[in-house]
Amino acid sequence: MTIGTSIPRVDAYEKVTGRAQFTDDMILDKCLVAKVYHASIANGRVVSIDTSKAEALEGVVKVVTFRDVPDTKFPTPGHPWSVEPAHQDVADRSLLTDRVRYYGDDIAAVIAEDEVAASRALKLIEVEYEEYPPVTDPLTAMKGTTPPVHEEKPDNILAQSNYELGKVDEALEASDVIVRGTYDTPIIQHCHIENPVSYAYMDKGRIVVVTSTQIPHIVKRVIGQALGIPWGKVRVIKPYIGGGFGNKQDVLYEPLNAFLTTQVGGRTVKLELTREETFCNTRTRHSIHYDLVMGVRKDGRILAKDMTAVSNQGAYASHGHAIVANGATAWRHMYEVENVRASAYTVYTNCPVGGAMRAYGIPQFAFAGECFMDDAAYKLQMDPLEFRKMNVYKGFFADPFLTPIAANTNHVVDCMEKGANYIHWKEKRAAYARQTGPIRRGVGMAIFSYKTGVWPISLEISGARLVLNQDGSVQLMVGATEIGQGADTVFTQMAAETLGLDPADVHIQTNQDTDVTPFDTGAYASRQSYVTGNAVKQCALQLKEKILAYARTLLNDTDRELTLDRKMIYMDGEEAISLEEVAMESYYSLTNSSAITAEVSLQTKDNALSFGACFVEVEVDMKLGKVKVLDIIQVHDSGTLLNPQLATMQVHGGISMGLGYGLSEQMLIDPKTGRVLNGTLLDYKLQTALDAPDLAVEFVEEPDPTGPYGNKALGEPPAIPTAPAIRNAVLHATGVAVNANPLTPQKLIDAFDQAGLL
Amino acid sequence: MTIGTSIPRVDAYEKVTGRAQFTDDMILDKCLVAKVYHASIANGRVVSIDTSKAEALEGVVKVVTFRDVPDTKFPTPGHPWSVEPAHQDVADRSLLTDRVRYYGDDIAAVIAEDEVAASRALKLIEVEYEEYPPVTDPLTAMKGTTPPVHEEKPDNILAQSNYELGKVDEALEASDVIVRGTYDTPIIQHCHIENPVSYAYMDKGRIVVVTSTQIPHIVKRVIGQALGIPWGKVRVIKPYIGGGFGNKQDVLYEPLNAFLTTQVGGRTVKLELTREETFCNTRTRHSIHYDLVMGVRKDGRILAKDMTAVSNQGAYASHGHAIVANGATAWRHMYEVENVRASAYTVYTNCPVGGAMRAYGIPQFAFAGECFMDDAAYKLQMDPLEFRKMNVYKGFFADPFLTPIAANTNHVVDCMEKGANYIHWKEKRAAYARQTGPIRRGVGMAIFSYKTGVWPISLEISGARLVLNQDGSVQLMVGATEIGQGADTVFTQMAAETLGLDPADVHIQTNQDTDVTPFDTGAYASRQSYVTGNAVKQCALQLKEKILAYARTLLNDTDRELTLDRKMIYMDGEEAISLEEVAMESYYSLTNSSAITAEVSLQTKDNALSFGACFVEVEVDMKLGKVKVLDIIQVHDSGTLLNPQLATMQVHGGISMGLGYGLSEQMLIDPKTGRVLNGTLLDYKLQTALDAPDLAVEFVEEPDPTGPYGNKALGEPPAIPTAPAIRNAVLHATGVAVNANPLTPQKLIDAFDQAGLL
C-alpha cells in the first residue's frame, strides 16, 4: 500500500540541489537569441515598418516582420483538439501582425548572435502606426467599436451562451425576498517562477522545440497548425518546469520560435520572455463582471437564481468563452435550486489576453457567488453557514446537461462543519457581531464545487507505458506533465500500488518528448491524477498480466492462480518465483526471451465533482484599510488522498494564491492607453511567504467510485474559496460589503468612508 | 517499394553540416573532468601509492585509487548476457587495480574542475611497483609464467576448444599431398574517428551515463555488475557516434565513469580518452598464430584439414576465446572437406587487450586460411581459382554443430566468376607467370563465408516501437544503434516498406536511451538489419493491423478486406479512407479515441551465411619492397541489397580497412617492456583516402529466405578478404609467400632477400 502514504516527492532532491534541468539549462553550445518587437500602442495598424537599421547592426542575423510569416490563423489554447469542429478552438492569432490589438502586440522579431545585439536591434526598428482609441472595458466594447477588435466579430462579442432550468421569472415572482448583487473580479497574472522560455532547431527536416510548457502534445499540434506543416514534422520536448498555473496551458511563443528556426536554416534559436513580457504578452486570469439575482423564501430556501456574466477576453480568443461558461455551469451546482438561469458573454477588448488560470473561471465565479450568498444571508438576517447548509445539495446530484458530471460522493456539509469547528464559527460570529473600534475582527466562509476533468466538454485521453527492468523495477512513461504539482510522485505511487512494488522501484521519466512519450493532452483542469491515473493503472494491470503470463511459462504452464506482490510471484498464495528471476529470464532466456513492456492509450468518459470550504478570521484596521488574516482553514472533499503531504501542499499553495486574489493582486491597465501599469514583480503585489499566516488544512475522505484510486480533483480547488471567505469575514467585521476583489487598503478606505465608518 | 532503392542516408544532412550531436557536444554547463592514472610497467604490483600531492593541487576534487573501488570482478564484452552460466563472459576486470597486467593498466583516477588540473594531478601521483618480467608472446606465455597473468589460470590459457569431424589423421595418411603452413596476424587497432568518451551524473538516485557506444543496453548491464547495484538503477544514453568497428562493442570506461560520479555526489564527470589511450587502453584486434595442415588428393580435392590456432588475448579476457573460436568454426565452412579438425587456444599475456573488431576473428582466420589455399595450389601447381572452385560447397550446406547456421543461399562460385572476369584473371595469371624485373605484377584472390548474427552461440533479441502520428507519418524507435553504418536508414526503409509509406514519413529516433528505447543488444556481428530488421518488420505489421482494425470501426465494421498503401486504406481494392483521417480520428475522436502504437520484443532463432570474393592486381617494387594495389574488386553474396548505395559504401570501407590490414597496420609492442611503440596516428600507419585505388564492388543478389527482407550479413564481410588477396597477388608477382601480414617494405625486403631475389 503506497497510495495514501506521504512518500517524498520523487523530484525533491534534484530540485532542492539545483540539479534539475530546466529549459534554459539545456541549451547546448552557442545559440541564436530572438527577441520580439512589441507594439507601443493598444489599437491600430502598422502603416510602415523599417528594419534596415536593425538588420545592419553587428550581430543581427535576421529580422522578420508580419510580412514574412505564413498567412494562417491558429488557435492557442491548450484544449484537447477534436475532429468535430464544435470542439475546436477559435483561430484568431497570427505569428506576427500589422493589426495591433493590444499594447504589446507582436509585430516583428529579431534573431541575433546574442541577447545584447537582439535587444539593441529592437530599438532600431522604426514603426509608424495608424491609431484607434483603445477599449479596455467589456461592457463598453460589447456595444460595438469602430473598427472592431476582430473584423469577424463586429460587436466584439466572441461568444454568448445561456441556459434556463425551471421557470426563473415565475419563481422570482413567487419569492418572499429578492436579492441582487453586482460583483467584479480583477485581471491577475499567474506569476510562475520561470518565465516562458523555449528554444527551437531543426533535425532531419523536422522542427524540434524544447519548451517550458504544461502541454507538449498540444504545442506540437498548434505549431503544425500555425506553420501549416504536417504535425508529424514537429517534435516538442518538455523538461522540468518552474510553474505554469495555466499560463503554460496555452501555446505562447512556441509557434513563433519554431518559425524563426526555419528562417535561419534550422540553427538553434532561443526565445525567452522577460517578466514584463510575461505580464503583458502571455495570458491573464479574466476579469469578469457579474450581475446576480436570487429569489428566496422567507425560511431561507432559495427558489430561483439568475446570473449575467461578462468576461473581458482581451485582444485574442485563447481559452475564451470556456472560462466564463465554466462559472455559468457551476452556478447550477452545489446549491439545490430548481429554477436557475445564466447568460454569459465573452468580449474582445484591447487588453492583454485572458487565458487559463488555476480553477478556470471558478475563482471569479466563486467570488461573486459566495459573496452573494453572504449578502443574501445578511439581508435575510440568517447565519451564512446555516443559509448555505439549508440550500446545498446533500449527497448525489448530477449536472442536468453534461452527463456524467456528478457528485458521486459529496461531503460539502462535513467540510463546512469541520471548518466551522476549527474557526469556532458560532462563538466568533456572536462575539464579533457588534464592533465599533478602530480594529475589528470577523469570521467568514465560502464553499465551492469543482469538476475533476473536462469530459464531456472536451475529449479526455491519456497514455502510459511501462518497461520491466532486469531487477524487477520498472520505467514509467506518461504524456502528462509534472509542473511542480507532484504529478510524477503520485504516478509513481499508482504504478507501485498496482504492481505491488516499492515506489523506489518505479522510475518515472519526468521529461516528455512527443516523439516517444505516450499521447496525453497534459496538465490542466484537475485531470491528471484522475485521467492519466486511469492510464497508469490500466497499463500497470496490463504489465502485471504479462509478467504473470511469462511466469506461467517458467512454472510449466500451471493453471493455478498466480499473484504478484513485493517482487514475489505467488502460486495459490505460496512463494513460487521472484519477480527479478522472471525479469532476468524475459531478457536473457536462451529459449524464450522477450522483454516485457506495456502501453495503453485510453479515453476517460467519467468526471466527478469535488467539494470544499474555507473559513477565515480577519482583523481589519479601519483607519489603514488593512486586512490581516489571523487564521485560515480549507477543508476538502477530494476523494482518496493519494499522498496526504502533497495534498496538503497543494492546498497551501492554493490558499496563498487566494490570499493574493483576495487582498492584493490585480493588473492595472490604463484605460486611455491600454498599457499595463504594474507589469513587474515590484509593482504587482504578490503574496510572499512572509504575508501568509499559518495555513490549516483538513480533509474529508471518501473514495470516489470513478477515480482510478478513489481520487478526484484537488489540483485547482484550493485556489477557489479564499478570496470570498476573506471578503465575507470583512463584511462580518465591518458590515461593509466590498463587491470587487482584491480588498486593497484604497478600496476599503473608500468603502468605509462611503459607509460613514471613518 | 523502398527496399532495394538507394535513398540518401537519413542522417546525411545532420552529419555533413556538423549539426549532429555527439557525446562531447552534449555536455551541459561546467562538468568535472576525470583522467586515469595508468601503470608505467607491464607486469607487477603496486607496492605503495601516494596521492597526497595530487589531492592538494588546486582544482582537484578527488583522487580515487584501487583501494576505493568495489571488490567486484566484472566482464566487459558486448555479448548478449544469458541466464545460463555457459553463456556468460569471463569476469576478470576491476575498476582499478593494484595488480598491473599490462603497460597502462588502470591504477587510479583523478577528478578535477578542468582538464588542465586533472592532467597535472596525474603527474603528482607517486607509485612504487614490484615488477615482474612481462610476457608478450602467447606461445611463451602458455608454457606458464611466475606469477601467471591471472591467478585463476596458472598456465595463462584463458580457454581452449577443439573439435573433429571425420577422421583427420587417417585421411591425412591417405592423402597424396600434405601441405603445411604457419601464419601470423598482427595486433591492430580500430582507429575510429571519435575516441571513447562518456559523461556520467546521478539523477533521482540513479546513474546516467551518456556514452559513445555500440551497445547501450549492454553497457547498462555491465555498469550494474561492475558497481554491484541493481541494473534498473542505471540509464545509458547513446548519441550519434563517430565509429566503433567493435571497439565500442566492449564496455570500456563507462563503469569507471559511473563509479566516479558516485564519488562526487552525482555531479557530472566527463571521461574522454586521448588517442594514445585509445591505442593502449581500449581493445585491439587479436594477433593469432596459425599452424595449418592439409591433405589433398592429386586431382586437387581436399581430404582433410587440421588447424591449431593460438590467440594473444592480452591482459584481460574481454571477448576472449570467442574470437579465435569463430575462426575455428569458419574452418569447417565454405570448403567441402569431410575430415576437419581444429584446436584453438586463447592465452593471457601482458599485452593490450584483444577484443571485437569488424568480422570478429575472421580477418585473421581468412588471412591464414586463404594464404594456405594459395600455398596449397602453388604446391599442387594448380590455378588457385580452380583449386577453390573444385573444393567449395556449391549450394546449401549447414554447420554440423551450430544449427541453424547454414548457407541458405550460396553464390560463392558466382562471386568468384564475377571477380575473375573483372580482373581478367586467366589472362593475367598467364601474363605475369614468369617475371624477373625490378617491378613485377601479380593477381591474387581470396574468398570467405560469414555468419550474419550470433544465434545459437548467443541469444539474439531485438525490439522496435512505432507510433502513428496525426499526419499518417510514424515514429520508429529501435534499441539497435546507428554507428555510421547506415542502420537508421535501412530501418527507415524497412518500416516504410511494410507500412507502404514514403521513407520521408518514417521518423527514426537515432539516439538510444535505455530507459525508453526497446531492448536490443546493439551493433555487432552483422546482425542489425537481419535481427533488428525482423523486429522492425513485425512491429510494422502489428501497427498496420491496428490501423486497419481502427479503420474498420470507422468504416462501420465492414468485413471486407482492408489494405494500406501510400497513406490510403483500400476496401476490396477501392479507396476507402485516408491514413491521415484514420490517424486524426484515433487521436481526436470524441467517442472512440486511442492513439495507435505498436511494440515488439523478439528473439531471432535464424542465422545465415554470406559469401564473397576479393580479387586484386598489385605491382611490387622489388627493391623498395613496396606493394601498389593497381586494381581491386570485392563481389558479395549478401542476399537482397536493402540500399545498394549504402551496401557499396560498406564494401568501400571494408576494402580500405583490408588494405591497411594487408599492407601497413600493426601495433608494435616492445617485448622487453610491454610498451606500445607506435600508439599514435602519426606512427601507426593507417590507410588514408590518398592510399586507396579505385574500389570496384559487385553483388550477386538472391533473397535469403530467413532474412526479414531477404537480406543477410554485409556489415563485416568486406573487412575480410582483402589482406589475403593482396598477399596472394604478391606471391603471384614474386613467387615469395609472406606468411604474416602486414606486407610492410621491411618484411618484403627481408623475404625477397631470403628468397635470393635481391
mmCIF file of C-alpha atoms in Angstrom, chain A residues 153-375:
data_model
loop_
_atom_site.group_PDB
_atom_site.id
_atom_site.type_symbol
_atom_site.label_atom_id
_atom_site.label_comp_id
_atom_site.label_asym_id
_atom_site.label_seq_id
_atom_site.Cartn_x
_atom_site.Cartn_y
_atom_site.Cartn_z
ATOM 1 C CA LYS A 153 -16.993 39.962 -34.612
ATOM 2 C CA PRO A 154 -18.473 43.418 -35.264
ATOM 3 C CA ASP A 155 -19.954 43.672 -31.768
ATOM 4 C CA ASN A 156 -16.747 42.366 -30.180
ATOM 5 C CA ILE A 157 -18.696 39.542 -28.613
ATOM 6 C CA LEU A 158 -16.543 36.459 -29.070
ATOM 7 C CA ALA A 159 -19.303 34.192 -27.775
ATOM 8 C CA GLN A 160 -22.505 34.177 -25.780
ATOM 9 C CA SER A 161 -24.304 31.309 -24.143
ATOM 10 C CA ASN A 162 -27.269 30.824 -21.839
ATOM 11 C CA TYR A 163 -29.485 28.229 -20.281
ATOM 12 C CA GLU A 164 -32.538 28.073 -18.063
ATOM 13 C CA LEU A 165 -33.665 25.357 -15.701
ATOM 14 C CA GLY A 166 -37.228 25.557 -14.462
ATOM 15 C CA LYS A 167 -39.044 28.879 -14.711
ATOM 16 C CA VAL A 168 -36.870 31.566 -13.197
ATOM 17 C CA ASP A 169 -39.084 34.597 -13.737
ATOM 18 C CA GLU A 170 -42.125 32.893 -12.229
ATOM 19 C CA ALA A 171 -40.138 31.657 -9.265
ATOM 20 C CA LEU A 172 -38.653 35.091 -8.622
ATOM 21 C CA GLU A 173 -42.166 36.455 -8.726
ATOM 22 C CA ALA A 174 -43.192 33.923 -6.116
ATOM 23 C CA SER A 175 -40.264 34.614 -3.816
ATOM 24 C CA ASP A 176 -40.511 36.387 -0.467
ATOM 25 C CA VAL A 177 -37.191 38.161 -0.787
ATOM 26 C CA ILE A 178 -35.277 39.246 -3.869
ATOM 27 C CA VAL A 179 -31.564 39.729 -3.529
ATOM 28 C CA ARG A 180 -29.440 41.447 -6.151
ATOM 29 C CA GLY A 181 -25.733 41.874 -6.376
ATOM 30 C CA THR A 182 -23.087 43.068 -8.767
ATOM 31 C CA TYR A 183 -19.541 41.746 -8.447
ATOM 32 C CA ASP A 184 -16.278 42.322 -10.236
ATOM 33 C CA THR A 185 -13.008 40.455 -10.311
ATOM 34 C CA PRO A 186 -9.657 41.823 -11.465
ATOM 35 C CA ILE A 187 -7.231 40.779 -14.144
ATOM 36 C CA ILE A 188 -4.377 38.930 -12.464
ATOM 37 C CA GLN A 189 -1.310 37.113 -13.631
ATOM 38 C CA HIS A 190 -0.021 33.649 -12.784
ATOM 39 C CA CYS A 191 3.444 34.781 -11.735
ATOM 40 C CA HIS A 192 5.037 31.341 -12.066
ATOM 41 C CA ILE A 193 8.713 31.491 -11.156
ATOM 42 C CA GLU A 194 10.036 30.516 -14.583
ATOM 43 C CA ASN A 195 9.139 32.882 -17.383
ATOM 44 C CA PRO A 196 8.109 31.265 -20.651
ATOM 45 C CA VAL A 197 11.252 30.090 -22.432
ATOM 46 C CA SER A 198 11.869 27.841 -25.380
ATOM 47 C CA TYR A 199 14.465 27.018 -27.970
ATOM 48 C CA ALA A 200 13.950 25.541 -31.384
ATOM 49 C CA TYR A 201 16.115 23.892 -34.006
ATOM 50 C CA MET A 202 15.743 21.639 -36.983
ATOM 51 C CA ASP A 203 16.740 17.996 -37.096
ATOM 52 C CA LYS A 204 16.393 15.851 -40.192
ATOM 53 C CA GLY A 205 13.954 18.294 -41.752
ATOM 54 C CA ARG A 206 11.764 18.410 -38.675
ATOM 55 C CA ILE A 207 11.359 21.170 -36.126
ATOM 56 C CA VAL A 208 12.261 20.450 -32.516
ATOM 57 C CA VAL A 209 11.075 22.806 -29.798
ATOM 58 C CA VAL A 210 12.202 22.452 -26.198
ATOM 59 C CA THR A 211 9.857 24.468 -24.051
ATOM 60 C CA SER A 212 8.564 25.144 -20.589
ATOM 61 C CA THR A 213 5.001 24.033 -21.215
ATOM 62 C CA GLN A 214 2.230 22.103 -19.477
ATOM 63 C CA ILE A 215 1.003 20.635 -22.767
ATOM 64 C CA PRO A 216 3.749 19.320 -25.060
ATOM 65 C CA HIS A 217 1.491 17.228 -27.284
ATOM 66 C CA ILE A 218 -0.833 20.200 -27.826
ATOM 67 C CA VAL A 219 2.088 22.506 -28.551
ATOM 68 C CA LYS A 220 3.118 20.029 -31.253
ATOM 69 C CA ARG A 221 -0.310 20.242 -32.863
ATOM 70 C CA VAL A 222 -0.559 24.036 -32.684
ATOM 71 C CA ILE A 223 2.903 24.534 -34.174
ATOM 72 C CA GLY A 224 1.786 22.334 -37.057
ATOM 73 C CA GLN A 225 -1.351 24.416 -37.452
ATOM 74 C CA ALA A 226 0.427 27.771 -37.136
ATOM 75 C CA LEU A 227 3.147 26.941 -39.634
ATOM 76 C CA GLY A 228 0.860 24.972 -41.927
ATOM 77 C CA ILE A 229 3.085 21.889 -41.851
ATOM 78 C CA PRO A 230 2.262 18.225 -41.157
ATOM 79 C CA TRP A 231 2.072 17.674 -37.419
ATOM 80 C CA GLY A 232 4.460 14.739 -37.643
ATOM 81 C CA LYS A 233 7.182 17.217 -38.642
ATOM 82 C CA VAL A 234 7.133 18.736 -35.169
ATOM 83 C CA ARG A 235 8.734 17.411 -32.016
ATOM 84 C CA VAL A 236 8.245 19.057 -28.636
ATOM 85 C CA ILE A 237 10.278 18.321 -25.531
ATOM 86 C CA LYS A 238 9.235 19.443 -22.059
ATOM 87 C CA PRO A 239 11.914 19.476 -19.340
ATOM 88 C CA TYR A 240 11.389 20.313 -15.675
ATOM 89 C CA ILE A 241 9.290 23.459 -15.471
ATOM 90 C CA GLY A 242 9.158 26.232 -12.928
ATOM 91 C CA GLY A 243 5.376 26.504 -12.612
ATOM 92 C CA GLY A 244 2.593 27.252 -15.024
ATOM 93 C CA PHE A 245 -0.748 27.621 -13.226
ATOM 94 C CA GLY A 246 -2.496 27.573 -16.610
ATOM 95 C CA ASN A 247 -0.420 30.222 -18.352
ATOM 96 C CA LYS A 248 1.614 27.412 -19.881
ATOM 97 C CA GLN A 249 -1.588 25.601 -20.757
ATOM 98 C CA ASP A 250 -1.598 27.980 -23.667
ATOM 99 C CA VAL A 251 0.637 27.777 -26.679
ATOM 100 C CA LEU A 252 2.553 31.019 -26.179
ATOM 101 C CA TYR A 253 5.620 31.779 -28.274
ATOM 102 C CA GLU A 254 6.481 28.222 -29.338
ATOM 103 C CA PRO A 255 4.997 28.624 -32.850
ATOM 104 C CA LEU A 256 6.963 31.822 -33.448
ATOM 105 C CA ASN A 257 10.091 30.175 -32.074
ATOM 106 C CA ALA A 258 9.523 27.215 -34.407
ATOM 107 C CA PHE A 259 9.070 29.565 -37.342
ATOM 108 C CA LEU A 260 12.232 31.512 -36.503
ATOM 109 C CA THR A 261 14.495 28.472 -36.666
ATOM 110 C CA THR A 262 13.197 27.777 -40.171
ATOM 111 C CA GLN A 263 14.336 31.296 -41.108
ATOM 112 C CA VAL A 264 17.962 30.661 -40.144
ATOM 113 C CA GLY A 265 18.479 27.257 -41.725
ATOM 114 C CA GLY A 266 17.488 25.303 -38.647
ATOM 115 C CA ARG A 267 20.061 26.829 -36.292
ATOM 116 C CA THR A 268 19.107 26.824 -32.629
ATOM 117 C CA VAL A 269 17.125 29.916 -31.682
ATOM 118 C CA LYS A 270 16.239 30.710 -28.094
ATOM 119 C CA LEU A 271 13.229 32.818 -27.197
ATOM 120 C CA GLU A 272 12.917 33.729 -23.546
ATOM 121 C CA LEU A 273 10.408 36.226 -22.236
ATOM 122 C CA THR A 274 11.223 38.848 -19.640
ATOM 123 C CA ARG A 275 8.989 39.172 -16.594
ATOM 124 C CA GLU A 276 7.489 42.319 -18.141
ATOM 125 C CA GLU A 277 6.604 40.393 -21.302
ATOM 126 C CA THR A 278 5.197 37.588 -19.191
ATOM 127 C CA PHE A 279 2.796 40.076 -17.616
ATOM 128 C CA CYS A 280 1.753 41.770 -20.854
ATOM 129 C CA ASN A 281 2.216 39.243 -23.617
ATOM 130 C CA THR A 282 1.242 35.860 -22.268
ATOM 131 C CA ARG A 283 -2.122 35.232 -20.561
ATOM 132 C CA THR A 284 -4.016 36.508 -17.545
ATOM 133 C CA ARG A 285 -6.944 35.450 -15.420
ATOM 134 C CA HIS A 286 -10.017 37.088 -16.955
ATOM 135 C CA SER A 287 -11.724 39.946 -15.237
ATOM 136 C CA ILE A 288 -15.450 39.062 -15.090
ATOM 137 C CA HIS A 289 -18.422 41.241 -14.231
ATOM 138 C CA TYR A 290 -21.396 39.512 -12.610
ATOM 139 C CA ASP A 291 -24.984 40.638 -12.124
ATOM 140 C CA LEU A 292 -26.765 38.189 -9.848
ATOM 141 C CA VAL A 293 -30.347 37.874 -8.706
ATOM 142 C CA MET A 294 -31.817 35.465 -6.202
ATOM 143 C CA GLY A 295 -35.368 34.768 -5.048
ATOM 144 C CA VAL A 296 -35.651 33.313 -1.527
ATOM 145 C CA ARG A 297 -38.453 32.008 0.577
ATOM 146 C CA LYS A 298 -38.587 33.682 3.981
ATOM 147 C CA ASP A 299 -37.338 30.492 5.675
ATOM 148 C CA GLY A 300 -34.158 30.853 3.676
ATOM 149 C CA ARG A 301 -34.845 28.385 0.907
ATOM 150 C CA ILE A 302 -33.568 29.627 -2.475
ATOM 151 C CA LEU A 303 -36.246 29.368 -5.135
ATOM 152 C CA ALA A 304 -34.574 30.925 -8.150
ATOM 153 C CA LYS A 305 -31.244 32.320 -9.336
ATOM 154 C CA ASP A 306 -30.242 34.363 -12.341
ATOM 155 C CA MET A 307 -26.753 35.305 -13.494
ATOM 156 C CA THR A 308 -25.423 37.551 -16.203
ATOM 157 C CA ALA A 309 -21.665 37.422 -16.598
ATOM 158 C CA VAL A 310 -19.447 39.419 -18.916
ATOM 159 C CA SER A 311 -15.872 38.335 -19.354
ATOM 160 C CA ASN A 312 -13.063 40.581 -20.554
ATOM 161 C CA GLN A 313 -11.255 38.423 -23.080
ATOM 162 C CA GLY A 314 -8.625 40.938 -24.124
ATOM 163 C CA ALA A 315 -7.304 41.008 -27.650
ATOM 164 C CA TYR A 316 -7.318 37.334 -28.689
ATOM 165 C CA ALA A 317 -9.619 34.410 -28.088
ATOM 166 C CA SER A 318 -7.259 31.994 -26.344
ATOM 167 C CA HIS A 319 -9.364 29.876 -23.943
ATOM 168 C CA GLY A 320 -12.111 32.402 -24.474
ATOM 169 C CA HIS A 321 -15.649 31.600 -23.622
ATOM 170 C CA ALA A 322 -14.850 28.360 -21.821
ATOM 171 C CA ILE A 323 -13.771 30.335 -18.755
ATOM 172 C CA VAL A 324 -16.923 32.307 -18.082
ATOM 173 C CA ALA A 325 -19.020 29.356 -19.234
ATOM 174 C CA ASN A 326 -17.392 27.220 -16.565
ATOM 175 C CA GLY A 327 -18.775 29.563 -13.931
ATOM 176 C CA ALA A 328 -22.199 29.511 -15.556
ATOM 177 C CA THR A 329 -22.134 25.716 -15.250
ATOM 178 C CA ALA A 330 -21.025 25.896 -11.611
ATOM 179 C CA TRP A 331 -23.936 28.294 -10.959
ATOM 180 C CA ARG A 332 -26.307 25.316 -11.189
ATOM 181 C CA HIS A 333 -24.189 23.003 -8.997
ATOM 182 C CA MET A 334 -23.747 22.815 -5.238
ATOM 183 C CA TYR A 335 -26.934 24.607 -4.232
ATOM 184 C CA GLU A 336 -30.172 22.760 -4.815
ATOM 185 C CA VAL A 337 -32.226 25.362 -6.676
ATOM 186 C CA GLU A 338 -34.989 24.376 -9.065
ATOM 187 C CA ASN A 339 -35.052 27.491 -11.193
ATOM 188 C CA VAL A 340 -31.679 28.626 -12.483
ATOM 189 C CA ARG A 341 -30.746 30.843 -15.377
ATOM 190 C CA ALA A 342 -27.419 32.061 -16.646
ATOM 191 C CA SER A 343 -26.264 34.180 -19.501
ATOM 192 C CA ALA A 344 -22.571 34.582 -20.220
ATOM 193 C CA TYR A 345 -20.697 36.856 -22.625
ATOM 194 C CA THR A 346 -17.076 36.853 -23.634
ATOM 195 C CA VAL A 347 -15.973 40.152 -25.113
ATOM 196 C CA TYR A 348 -12.891 41.171 -27.041
ATOM 197 C CA THR A 349 -11.157 44.325 -25.765
ATOM 198 C CA ASN A 350 -7.743 45.890 -26.244
ATOM 199 C CA CYS A 351 -6.429 44.375 -23.029
ATOM 200 C CA PRO A 352 -3.802 41.678 -22.568
ATOM 201 C CA VAL A 353 -5.224 38.287 -23.349
ATOM 202 C CA GLY A 354 -7.181 36.278 -20.812
ATOM 203 C CA GLY A 355 -6.471 32.564 -20.667
ATOM 204 C CA ALA A 356 -6.465 29.617 -18.334
ATOM 205 C CA MET A 357 -5.532 30.045 -14.730
ATOM 206 C CA ARG A 358 -5.828 27.639 -11.828
ATOM 207 C CA ALA A 359 -9.518 26.758 -11.421
ATOM 208 C CA TYR A 360 -10.504 28.107 -14.817
ATOM 209 C CA GLY A 361 -13.182 30.760 -14.185
ATOM 210 C CA ILE A 362 -14.299 29.413 -10.832
ATOM 211 C CA PRO A 363 -12.282 31.764 -8.579
ATOM 212 C CA GLN A 364 -14.117 34.605 -10.341
ATOM 213 C CA PHE A 365 -17.461 32.848 -10.169
ATOM 214 C CA ALA A 366 -16.957 31.816 -6.532
ATOM 215 C CA PHE A 367 -16.014 35.333 -5.520
ATOM 216 C CA ALA A 368 -19.289 36.588 -6.959
ATOM 217 C CA GLY A 369 -21.436 33.642 -5.958
ATOM 218 C CA GLU A 370 -20.161 33.217 -2.409
ATOM 219 C CA CYS A 371 -20.173 36.955 -1.664
ATOM 220 C CA PHE A 372 -23.707 36.881 -2.988
ATOM 221 C CA MET A 373 -24.608 34.059 -0.591
ATOM 222 C CA ASP A 374 -23.360 36.115 2.364
ATOM 223 C CA ASP A 375 -25.106 39.225 1.090
#
